[in-house]
Short mmCIF file of C-alpha atoms and ligand atoms in Angstrom, two decimals:
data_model
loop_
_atom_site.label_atom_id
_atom_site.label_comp_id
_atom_site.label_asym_id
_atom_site.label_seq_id
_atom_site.Cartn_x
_atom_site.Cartn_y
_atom_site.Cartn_z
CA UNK C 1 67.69 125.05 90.04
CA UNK C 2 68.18 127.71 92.72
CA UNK C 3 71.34 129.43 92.83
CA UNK C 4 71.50 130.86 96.27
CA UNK C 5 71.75 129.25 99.68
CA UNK C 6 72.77 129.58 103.25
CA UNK C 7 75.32 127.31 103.20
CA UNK C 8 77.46 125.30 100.33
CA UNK C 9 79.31 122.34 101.34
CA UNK C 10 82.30 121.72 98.79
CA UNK C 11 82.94 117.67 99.27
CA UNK C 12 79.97 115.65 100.91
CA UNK C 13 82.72 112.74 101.50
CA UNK C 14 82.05 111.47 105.38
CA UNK C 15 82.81 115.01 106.77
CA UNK C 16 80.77 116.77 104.15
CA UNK C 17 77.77 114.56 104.38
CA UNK C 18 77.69 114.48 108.26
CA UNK C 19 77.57 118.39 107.97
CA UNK C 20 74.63 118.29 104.69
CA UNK C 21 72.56 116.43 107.40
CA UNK C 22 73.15 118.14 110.66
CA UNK C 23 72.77 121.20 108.87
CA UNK C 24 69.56 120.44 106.70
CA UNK C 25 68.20 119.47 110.10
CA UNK C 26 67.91 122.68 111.26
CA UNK C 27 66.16 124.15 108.09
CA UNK C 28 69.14 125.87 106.80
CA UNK C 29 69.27 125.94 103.29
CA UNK C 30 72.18 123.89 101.79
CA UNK C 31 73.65 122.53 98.88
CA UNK C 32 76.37 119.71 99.00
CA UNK C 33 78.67 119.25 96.13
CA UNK C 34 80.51 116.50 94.90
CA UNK C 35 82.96 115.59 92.15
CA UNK C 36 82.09 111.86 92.45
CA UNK C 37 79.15 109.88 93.33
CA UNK C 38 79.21 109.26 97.59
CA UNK C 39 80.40 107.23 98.76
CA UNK C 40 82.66 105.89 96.01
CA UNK C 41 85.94 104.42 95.44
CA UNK C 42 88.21 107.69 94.67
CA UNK C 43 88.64 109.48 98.03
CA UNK C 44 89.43 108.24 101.91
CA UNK C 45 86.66 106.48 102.82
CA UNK C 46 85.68 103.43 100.70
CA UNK C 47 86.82 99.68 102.03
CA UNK C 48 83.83 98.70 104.03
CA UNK C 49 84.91 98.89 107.57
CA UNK C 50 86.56 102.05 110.13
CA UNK C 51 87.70 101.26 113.92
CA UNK C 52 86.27 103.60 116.36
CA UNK C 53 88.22 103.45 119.63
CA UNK C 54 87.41 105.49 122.68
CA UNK C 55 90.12 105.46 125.08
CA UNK C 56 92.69 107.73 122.67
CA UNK C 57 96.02 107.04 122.01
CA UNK C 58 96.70 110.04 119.80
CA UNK C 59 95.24 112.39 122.58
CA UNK C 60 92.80 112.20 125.38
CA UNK C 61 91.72 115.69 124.25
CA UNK C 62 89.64 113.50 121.51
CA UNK C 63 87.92 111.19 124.00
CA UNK C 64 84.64 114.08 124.82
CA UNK C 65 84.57 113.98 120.70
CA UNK C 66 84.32 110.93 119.84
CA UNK C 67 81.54 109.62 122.86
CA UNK C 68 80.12 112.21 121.39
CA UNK C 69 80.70 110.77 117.82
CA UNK C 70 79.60 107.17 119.26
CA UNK C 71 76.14 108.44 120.56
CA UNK C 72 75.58 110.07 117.10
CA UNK C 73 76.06 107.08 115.00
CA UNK C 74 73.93 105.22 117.20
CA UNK C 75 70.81 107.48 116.85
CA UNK C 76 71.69 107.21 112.53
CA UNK C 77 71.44 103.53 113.20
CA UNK C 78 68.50 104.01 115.19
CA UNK C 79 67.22 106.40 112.60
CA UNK C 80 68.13 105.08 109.22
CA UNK C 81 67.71 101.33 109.72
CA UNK C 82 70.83 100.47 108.60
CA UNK C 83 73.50 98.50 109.88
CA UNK C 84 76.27 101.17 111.31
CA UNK C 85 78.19 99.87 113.96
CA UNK C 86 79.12 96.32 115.19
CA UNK C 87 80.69 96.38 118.79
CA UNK C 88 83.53 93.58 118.27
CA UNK C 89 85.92 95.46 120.87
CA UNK C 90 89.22 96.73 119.51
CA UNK C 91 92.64 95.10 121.14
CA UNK C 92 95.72 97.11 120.74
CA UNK C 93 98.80 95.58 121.39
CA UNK C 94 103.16 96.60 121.40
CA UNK C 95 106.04 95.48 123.37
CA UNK C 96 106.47 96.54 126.84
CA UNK C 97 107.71 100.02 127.23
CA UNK C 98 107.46 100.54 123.58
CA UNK C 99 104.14 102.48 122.86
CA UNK C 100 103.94 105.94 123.66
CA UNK C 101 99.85 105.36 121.80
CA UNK C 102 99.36 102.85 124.76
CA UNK C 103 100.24 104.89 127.27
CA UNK C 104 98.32 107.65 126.28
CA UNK C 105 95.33 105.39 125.80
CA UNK C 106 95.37 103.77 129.07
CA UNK C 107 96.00 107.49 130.02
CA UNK C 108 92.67 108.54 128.20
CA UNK C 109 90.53 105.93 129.70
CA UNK C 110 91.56 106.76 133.00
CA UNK C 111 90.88 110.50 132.93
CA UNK C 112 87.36 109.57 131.23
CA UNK C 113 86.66 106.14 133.53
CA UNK C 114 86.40 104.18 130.00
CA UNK C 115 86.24 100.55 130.28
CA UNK C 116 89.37 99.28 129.52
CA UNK C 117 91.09 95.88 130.59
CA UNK C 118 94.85 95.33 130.31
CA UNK C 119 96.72 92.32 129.67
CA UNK C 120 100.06 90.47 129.23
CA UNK C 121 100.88 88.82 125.88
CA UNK C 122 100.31 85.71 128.21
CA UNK C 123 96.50 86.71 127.89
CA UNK C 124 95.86 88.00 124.83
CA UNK C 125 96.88 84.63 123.43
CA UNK C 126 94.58 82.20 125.72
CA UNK C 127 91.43 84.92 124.96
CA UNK C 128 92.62 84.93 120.95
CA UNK C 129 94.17 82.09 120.00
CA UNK C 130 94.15 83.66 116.13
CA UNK C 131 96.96 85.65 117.87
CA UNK C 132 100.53 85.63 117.85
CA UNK C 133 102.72 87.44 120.61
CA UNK C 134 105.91 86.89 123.08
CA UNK C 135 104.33 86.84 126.71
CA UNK C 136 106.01 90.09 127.69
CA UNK C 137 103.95 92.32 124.87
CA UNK C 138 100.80 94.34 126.56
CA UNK C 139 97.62 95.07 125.38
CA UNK C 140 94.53 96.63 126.42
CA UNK C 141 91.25 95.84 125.31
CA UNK C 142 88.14 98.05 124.71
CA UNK C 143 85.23 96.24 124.67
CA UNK C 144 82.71 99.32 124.30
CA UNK C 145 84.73 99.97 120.77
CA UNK C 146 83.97 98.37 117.22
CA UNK C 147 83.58 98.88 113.99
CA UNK C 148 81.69 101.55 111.76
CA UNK C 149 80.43 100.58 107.99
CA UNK C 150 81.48 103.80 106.20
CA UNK C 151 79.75 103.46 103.54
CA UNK C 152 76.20 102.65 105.21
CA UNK C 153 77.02 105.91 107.04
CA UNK C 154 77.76 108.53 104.08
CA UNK C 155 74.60 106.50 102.32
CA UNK C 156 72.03 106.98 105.78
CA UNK C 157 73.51 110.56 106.00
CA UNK C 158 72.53 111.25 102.43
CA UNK C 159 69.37 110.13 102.58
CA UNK C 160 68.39 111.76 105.82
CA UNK C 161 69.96 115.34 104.44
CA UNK C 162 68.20 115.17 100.86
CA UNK C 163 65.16 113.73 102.64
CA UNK C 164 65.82 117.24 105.35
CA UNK C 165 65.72 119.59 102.18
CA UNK C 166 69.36 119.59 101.41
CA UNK C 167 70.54 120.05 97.76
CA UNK C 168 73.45 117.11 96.64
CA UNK C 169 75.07 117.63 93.15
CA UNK C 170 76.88 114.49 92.90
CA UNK C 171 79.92 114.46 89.84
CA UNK C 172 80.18 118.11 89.13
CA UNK C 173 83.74 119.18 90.39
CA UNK C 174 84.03 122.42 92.08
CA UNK C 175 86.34 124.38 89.80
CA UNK C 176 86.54 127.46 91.83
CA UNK C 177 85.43 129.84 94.61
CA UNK C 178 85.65 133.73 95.03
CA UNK C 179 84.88 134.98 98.14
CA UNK C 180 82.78 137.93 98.42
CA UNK C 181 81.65 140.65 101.34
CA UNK C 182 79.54 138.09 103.01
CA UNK C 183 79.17 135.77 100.48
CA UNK C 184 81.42 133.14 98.71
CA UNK C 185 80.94 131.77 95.05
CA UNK C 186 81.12 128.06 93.79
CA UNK C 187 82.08 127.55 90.49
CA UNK C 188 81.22 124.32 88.64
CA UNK C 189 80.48 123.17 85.03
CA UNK C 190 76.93 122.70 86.09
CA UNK C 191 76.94 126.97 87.05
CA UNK C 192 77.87 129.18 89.79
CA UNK C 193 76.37 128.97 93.11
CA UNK C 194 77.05 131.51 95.90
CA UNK C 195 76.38 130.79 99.41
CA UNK C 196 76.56 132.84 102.74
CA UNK C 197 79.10 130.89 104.38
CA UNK C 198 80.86 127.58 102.72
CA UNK C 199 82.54 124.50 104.36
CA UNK C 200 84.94 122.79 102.21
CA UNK C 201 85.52 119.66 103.19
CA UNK C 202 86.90 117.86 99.94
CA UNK C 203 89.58 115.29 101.72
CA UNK C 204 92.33 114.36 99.62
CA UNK C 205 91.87 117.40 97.48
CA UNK C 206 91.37 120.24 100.43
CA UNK C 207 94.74 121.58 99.65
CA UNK C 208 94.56 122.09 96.32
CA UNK C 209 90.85 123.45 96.51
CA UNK C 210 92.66 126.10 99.41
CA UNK C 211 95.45 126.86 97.62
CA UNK C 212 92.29 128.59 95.50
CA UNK C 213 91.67 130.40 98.80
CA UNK C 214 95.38 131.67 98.93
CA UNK C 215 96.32 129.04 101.82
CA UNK C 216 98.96 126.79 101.38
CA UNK C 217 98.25 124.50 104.50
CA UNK C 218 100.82 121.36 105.27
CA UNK C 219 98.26 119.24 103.98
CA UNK C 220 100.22 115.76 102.79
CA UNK C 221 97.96 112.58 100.89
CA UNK C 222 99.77 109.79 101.13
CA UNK C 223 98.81 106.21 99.20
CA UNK C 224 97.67 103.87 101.31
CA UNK C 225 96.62 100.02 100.80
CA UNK C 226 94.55 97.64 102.33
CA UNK C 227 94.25 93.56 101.69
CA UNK C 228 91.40 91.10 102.80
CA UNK C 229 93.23 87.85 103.49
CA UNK C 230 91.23 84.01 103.71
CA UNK C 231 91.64 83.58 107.23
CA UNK C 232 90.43 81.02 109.57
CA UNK C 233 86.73 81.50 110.20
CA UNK C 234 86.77 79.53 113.69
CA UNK C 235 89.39 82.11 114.89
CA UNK C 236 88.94 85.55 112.96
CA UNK C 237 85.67 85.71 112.25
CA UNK C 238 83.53 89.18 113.88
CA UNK C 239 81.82 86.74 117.18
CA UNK C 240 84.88 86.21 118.47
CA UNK C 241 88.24 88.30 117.44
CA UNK C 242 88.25 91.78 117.67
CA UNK C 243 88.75 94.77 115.63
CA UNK C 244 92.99 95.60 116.25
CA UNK C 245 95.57 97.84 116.26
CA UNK C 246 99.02 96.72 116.67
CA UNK C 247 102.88 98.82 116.91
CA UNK C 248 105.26 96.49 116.56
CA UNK C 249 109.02 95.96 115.06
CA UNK C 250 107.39 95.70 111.85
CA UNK C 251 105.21 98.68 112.08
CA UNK C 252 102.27 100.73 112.90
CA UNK C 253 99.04 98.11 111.53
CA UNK C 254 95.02 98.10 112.20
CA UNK C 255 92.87 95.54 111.43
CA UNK C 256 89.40 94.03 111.36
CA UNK C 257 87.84 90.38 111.88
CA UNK C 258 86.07 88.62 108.87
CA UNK C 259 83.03 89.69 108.41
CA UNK C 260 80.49 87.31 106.88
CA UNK C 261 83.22 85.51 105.21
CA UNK C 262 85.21 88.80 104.07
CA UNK C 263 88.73 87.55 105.41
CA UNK C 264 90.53 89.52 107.50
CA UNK C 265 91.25 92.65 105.98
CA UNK C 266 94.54 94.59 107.41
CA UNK C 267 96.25 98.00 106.82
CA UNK C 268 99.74 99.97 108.16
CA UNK C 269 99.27 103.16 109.51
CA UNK C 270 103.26 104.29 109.39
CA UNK C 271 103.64 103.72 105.77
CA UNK C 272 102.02 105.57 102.79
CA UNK C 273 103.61 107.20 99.86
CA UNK C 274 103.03 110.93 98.98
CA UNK C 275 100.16 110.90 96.35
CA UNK C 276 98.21 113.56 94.12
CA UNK C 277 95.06 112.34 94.55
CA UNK C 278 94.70 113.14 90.67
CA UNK C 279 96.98 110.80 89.42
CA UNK C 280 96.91 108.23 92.24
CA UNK C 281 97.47 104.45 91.32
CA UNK C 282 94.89 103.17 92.47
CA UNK C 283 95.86 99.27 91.37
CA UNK C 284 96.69 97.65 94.22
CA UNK C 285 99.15 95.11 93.85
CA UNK C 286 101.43 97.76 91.69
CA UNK C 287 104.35 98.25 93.92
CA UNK C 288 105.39 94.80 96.01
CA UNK C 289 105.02 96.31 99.48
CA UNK C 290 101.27 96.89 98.69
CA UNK C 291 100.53 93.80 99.75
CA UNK C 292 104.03 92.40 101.09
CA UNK C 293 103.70 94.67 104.58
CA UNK C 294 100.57 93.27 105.14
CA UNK C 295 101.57 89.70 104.36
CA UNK C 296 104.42 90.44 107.06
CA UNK C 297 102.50 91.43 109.91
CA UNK C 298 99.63 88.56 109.46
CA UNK C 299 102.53 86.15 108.99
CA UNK C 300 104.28 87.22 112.16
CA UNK C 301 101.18 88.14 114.41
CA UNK C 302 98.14 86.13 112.83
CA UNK C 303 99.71 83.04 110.87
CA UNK C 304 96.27 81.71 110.55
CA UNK C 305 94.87 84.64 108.64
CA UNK C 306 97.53 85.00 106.30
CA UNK C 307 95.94 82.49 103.14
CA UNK C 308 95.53 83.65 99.92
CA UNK C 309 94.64 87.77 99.22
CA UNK C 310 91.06 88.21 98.41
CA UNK C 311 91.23 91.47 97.30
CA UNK C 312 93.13 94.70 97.90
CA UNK C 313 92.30 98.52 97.71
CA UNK C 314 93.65 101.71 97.75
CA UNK C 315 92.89 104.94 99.76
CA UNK C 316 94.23 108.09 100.70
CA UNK C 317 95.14 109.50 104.08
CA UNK C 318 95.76 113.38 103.84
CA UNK C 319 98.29 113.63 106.74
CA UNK C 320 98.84 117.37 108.97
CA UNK C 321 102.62 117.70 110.35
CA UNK C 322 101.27 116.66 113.81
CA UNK C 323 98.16 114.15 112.53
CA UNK C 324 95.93 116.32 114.10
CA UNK C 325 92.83 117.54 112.25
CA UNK C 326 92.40 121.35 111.16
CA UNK C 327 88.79 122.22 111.79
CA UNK C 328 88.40 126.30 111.71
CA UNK C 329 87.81 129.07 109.94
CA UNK C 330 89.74 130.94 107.10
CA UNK C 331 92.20 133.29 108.66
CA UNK C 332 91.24 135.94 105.76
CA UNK C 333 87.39 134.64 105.73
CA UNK C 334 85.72 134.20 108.50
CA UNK C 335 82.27 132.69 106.33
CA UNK C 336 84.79 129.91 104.87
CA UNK C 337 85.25 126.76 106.91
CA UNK C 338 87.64 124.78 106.66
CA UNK C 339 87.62 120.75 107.96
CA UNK C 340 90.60 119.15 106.78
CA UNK C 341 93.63 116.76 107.41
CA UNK C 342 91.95 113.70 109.09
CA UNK C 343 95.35 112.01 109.07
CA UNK C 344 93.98 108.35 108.57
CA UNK C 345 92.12 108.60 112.01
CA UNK C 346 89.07 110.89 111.16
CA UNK C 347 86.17 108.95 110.10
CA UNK C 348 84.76 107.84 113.34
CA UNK C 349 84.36 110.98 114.27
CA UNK C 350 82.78 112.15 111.07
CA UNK C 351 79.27 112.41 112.76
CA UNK C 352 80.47 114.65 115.58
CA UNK C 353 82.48 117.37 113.38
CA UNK C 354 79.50 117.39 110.89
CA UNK C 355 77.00 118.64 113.95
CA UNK C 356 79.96 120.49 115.05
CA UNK C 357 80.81 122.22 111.65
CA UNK C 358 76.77 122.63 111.13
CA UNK C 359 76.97 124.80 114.30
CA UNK C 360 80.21 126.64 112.94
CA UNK C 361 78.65 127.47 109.51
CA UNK C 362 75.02 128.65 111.75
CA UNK C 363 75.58 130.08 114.42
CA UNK C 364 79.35 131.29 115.06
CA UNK C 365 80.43 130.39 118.81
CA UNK C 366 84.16 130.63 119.78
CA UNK C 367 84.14 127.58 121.52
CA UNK C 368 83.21 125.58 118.79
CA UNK C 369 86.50 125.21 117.33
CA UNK C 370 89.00 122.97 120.02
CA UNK C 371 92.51 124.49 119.88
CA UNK C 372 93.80 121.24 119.47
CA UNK C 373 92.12 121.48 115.70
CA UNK C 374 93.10 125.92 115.42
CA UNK C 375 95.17 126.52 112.05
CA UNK C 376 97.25 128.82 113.94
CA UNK C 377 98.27 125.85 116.38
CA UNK C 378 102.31 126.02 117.13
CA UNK C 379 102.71 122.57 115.86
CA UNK C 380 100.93 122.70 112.27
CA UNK C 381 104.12 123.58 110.66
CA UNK C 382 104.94 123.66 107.25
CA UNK C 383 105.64 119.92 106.41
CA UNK C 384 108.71 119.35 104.64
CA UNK C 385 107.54 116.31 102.31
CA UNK C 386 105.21 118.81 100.53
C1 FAD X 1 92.92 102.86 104.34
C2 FAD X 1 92.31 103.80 105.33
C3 FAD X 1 91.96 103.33 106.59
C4 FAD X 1 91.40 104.19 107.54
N1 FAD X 1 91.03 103.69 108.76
C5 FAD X 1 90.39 104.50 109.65
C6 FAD X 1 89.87 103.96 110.84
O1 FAD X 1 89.98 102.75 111.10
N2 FAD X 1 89.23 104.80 111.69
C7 FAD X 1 89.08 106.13 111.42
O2 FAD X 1 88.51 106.85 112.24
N3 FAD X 1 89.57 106.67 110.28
C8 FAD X 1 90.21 105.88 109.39
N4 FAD X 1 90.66 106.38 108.20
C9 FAD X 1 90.57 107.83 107.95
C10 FAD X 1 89.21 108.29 107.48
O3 FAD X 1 88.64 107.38 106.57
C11 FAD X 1 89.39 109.68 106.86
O4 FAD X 1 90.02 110.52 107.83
C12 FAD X 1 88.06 110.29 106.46
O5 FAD X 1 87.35 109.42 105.60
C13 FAD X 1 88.33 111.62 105.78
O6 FAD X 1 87.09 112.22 105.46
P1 FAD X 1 86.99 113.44 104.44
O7 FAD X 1 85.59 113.86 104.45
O8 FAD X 1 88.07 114.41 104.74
O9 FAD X 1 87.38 112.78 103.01
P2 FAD X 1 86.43 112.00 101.99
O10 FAD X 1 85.52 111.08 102.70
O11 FAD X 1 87.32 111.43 100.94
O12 FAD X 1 85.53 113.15 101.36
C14 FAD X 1 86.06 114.19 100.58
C15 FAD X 1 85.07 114.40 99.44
O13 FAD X 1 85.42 115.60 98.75
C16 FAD X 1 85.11 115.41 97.39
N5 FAD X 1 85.84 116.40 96.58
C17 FAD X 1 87.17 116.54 96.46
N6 FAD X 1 87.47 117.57 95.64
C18 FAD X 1 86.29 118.11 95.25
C19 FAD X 1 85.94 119.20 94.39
N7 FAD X 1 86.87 119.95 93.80
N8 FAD X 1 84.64 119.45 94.20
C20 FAD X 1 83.67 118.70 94.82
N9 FAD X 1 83.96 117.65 95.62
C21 FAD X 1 85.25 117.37 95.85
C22 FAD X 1 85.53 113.97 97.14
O14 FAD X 1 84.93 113.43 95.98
C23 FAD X 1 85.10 113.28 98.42
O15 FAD X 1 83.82 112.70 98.30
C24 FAD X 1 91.22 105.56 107.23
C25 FAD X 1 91.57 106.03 105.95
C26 FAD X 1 92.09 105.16 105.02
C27 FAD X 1 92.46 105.67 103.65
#
């Protein structure tokens, strides 16, 4: 097998991949690496379903980004064949005066004329009667947003990059990299590979695979769990409830309706303990919150979706002091890209940062990398869980 290419991606998890195929695309030489078999069960992107929202409660600076990210999983349905996005809407709902996210959501849509309607607890109850709320709670409603199949996606992208000429080593671990004068090194157990320019993109793992690099970002995973309950087909199922997110007394949760008969599977977003992704638990069920917070919120907000657990997972979130991503280059090596700390809201944009980090790792332009993503950004401060 060749040895030498343009570009090595370290991780070809839902960032990684995205990038394989944008940047196979353009006939640039590439080789994607793995240390498991994508998509798979061991990083941040397993579980079946992801919520893509548009109008942007953690920023309107995202909203150009992700319609950008929404057009480009359309064309990979278009392209692949395979089913990539279902456009359920996604309700968000909190006490008045409460969410700062709703705010700057209904702020979002307005500065980007998104489609958005708002409503009164009142409301969402009559349109949803699979939901629970007092009258006074507000919600909007997006009904442009849905639901990506992550899986589907890493699988069409890694067909579409191998089938573009792109290399994929799938369970060989990168070990570690040198960096060269113009060139960086991979080292695996399958042989060293060396690469003009690299992007690692390895989730979960990115700080410890940077720490290599001599950076020692504020990258945090955290253990997070997810639980399909039986629900109520008449009232949960994908035709008519949508895909959710919800800040309430009990907490920050996100949800999805029951696909095919999948029960209604739920996560909280607020809660996650600090994890090595090495020696993760990943049973669910281990620790009684894993499944009690979700019980809570279903019994409080959707009584008729809280039957018996079908079955539970666990992921990881890799959290940044201010949730926002890092997506730049080395401050010592400008030829080593870095795309980390998707803080548990990153995969619906996976399809945009892979063109985008294909351009970064081709052809260098400035305004490729968004402040709000620099690694010298005020706010990405050293995070005092690590
Ligand atoms: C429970 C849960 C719910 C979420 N919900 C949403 C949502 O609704 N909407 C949304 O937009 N986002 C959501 N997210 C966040 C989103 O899934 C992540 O931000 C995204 O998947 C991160 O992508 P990644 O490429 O960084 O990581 P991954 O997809 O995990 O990819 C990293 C890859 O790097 C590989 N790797 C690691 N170390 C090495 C090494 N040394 N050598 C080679 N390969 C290596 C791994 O095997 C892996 O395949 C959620 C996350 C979780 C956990």
């Amino acid at each position: 097998m060749d040895k030498y290419f343009d570009v090595i991606v370290v991780g070809a998890g839902s960032i990684g991949m995205a990038s394989g195929y944008f940047l196979a695309k353009q006939g640039i030489k590439t080789l994607l690496i793995d240390a498991f078999d994508p998509p798979h069960a061991s990083g941040s992107h397993h579980g079946d379903t992801r919520i893509i929202r548009q109008a942007y409660g953690e920023g309107r600076d995202y909203v150009p980004l992700v319609l950008r990210a929404q057009t480009l999983w359309n064309e990979l349905e278009q392209v692949s064949g395979d089913k990539i996005f279902a456009q359920t809407g996604v309700l968000s709902f909190s006490p008045e005066g409460h969410s700062s996210f709703l705010d700057e959501a209904i702020a979002s849509a307005k500065a980007y004329s998104l489609p958005i309607e708002m409503m009164n607890g009142t409301e969402v109850k009559k349109r949803w009667p699979g939901i629970s709320v007092p009258d006074h709670y507000r919600a909007i409603f997006e009904p442009d947003s849905g639901v990506l199949f992550p899986e589907n996606c890493i699988r069409a992208y890694r067909k579409l990059a191998e089938e573009n000429g792109a290399i994929l080593l799938t369970n060989v671990p990168v070990t570690n990299i040198q960096v060269g004068k113009g060139s960086v090194s991979v080292e695996t157990a399958k042989g060293v590979f060396t690469a003009d320019r690299i992007i690692v993109s390895g989730g979960a793992w990115n700080g410890k695979i940077l720490s290599k690099l001599g950076l020692n970002l504020p990258l945090l995973p955290t253990r997070q769990t997810i639980g399909w309950f039986e629900a109520d087909e008449d009232l949960y199922r994908d035709t008519v409830f949508p895909a959710f997110t919800a800040e309430v007394p009990e907490g920050m949760y996100y949800g999805f309706p029951s696909f095919r008969g999948s029960g209604v599977k739920i996560g909280r977003h607020d809660y996650g303990q600090p994890a090595d992704p090495d020696t993760l638990n990943r049973e669910f069920g281990y620790y009684p919150e894993d499944e009690g917070y979700l019980r809570n919120f279903l019994e409080s907000h959707m009584p008729q979706a809280a039957g018996n657990l079908k079955k539970g997972s666990v992921c990881m979130y890799t959290k940044t002091p201010d949730e926002h991503f890092i997506i730049d280059r080395h401050p010592s090596y400008p030829h080593v890209i870095i795309a980390a700390g998707f803080s548990g809201h990153g995969f619906k944009f996976a399809s945009a940062i892979g063109e985008r980090l294909s351009r970064l790792a081709s052809a260098w332009k400035p305004d490729d990398i968004l402040p709000l993503f620099s690694i010298n950004r005020p706010t990405l401060q050293k995070n005092d869980e690590l």
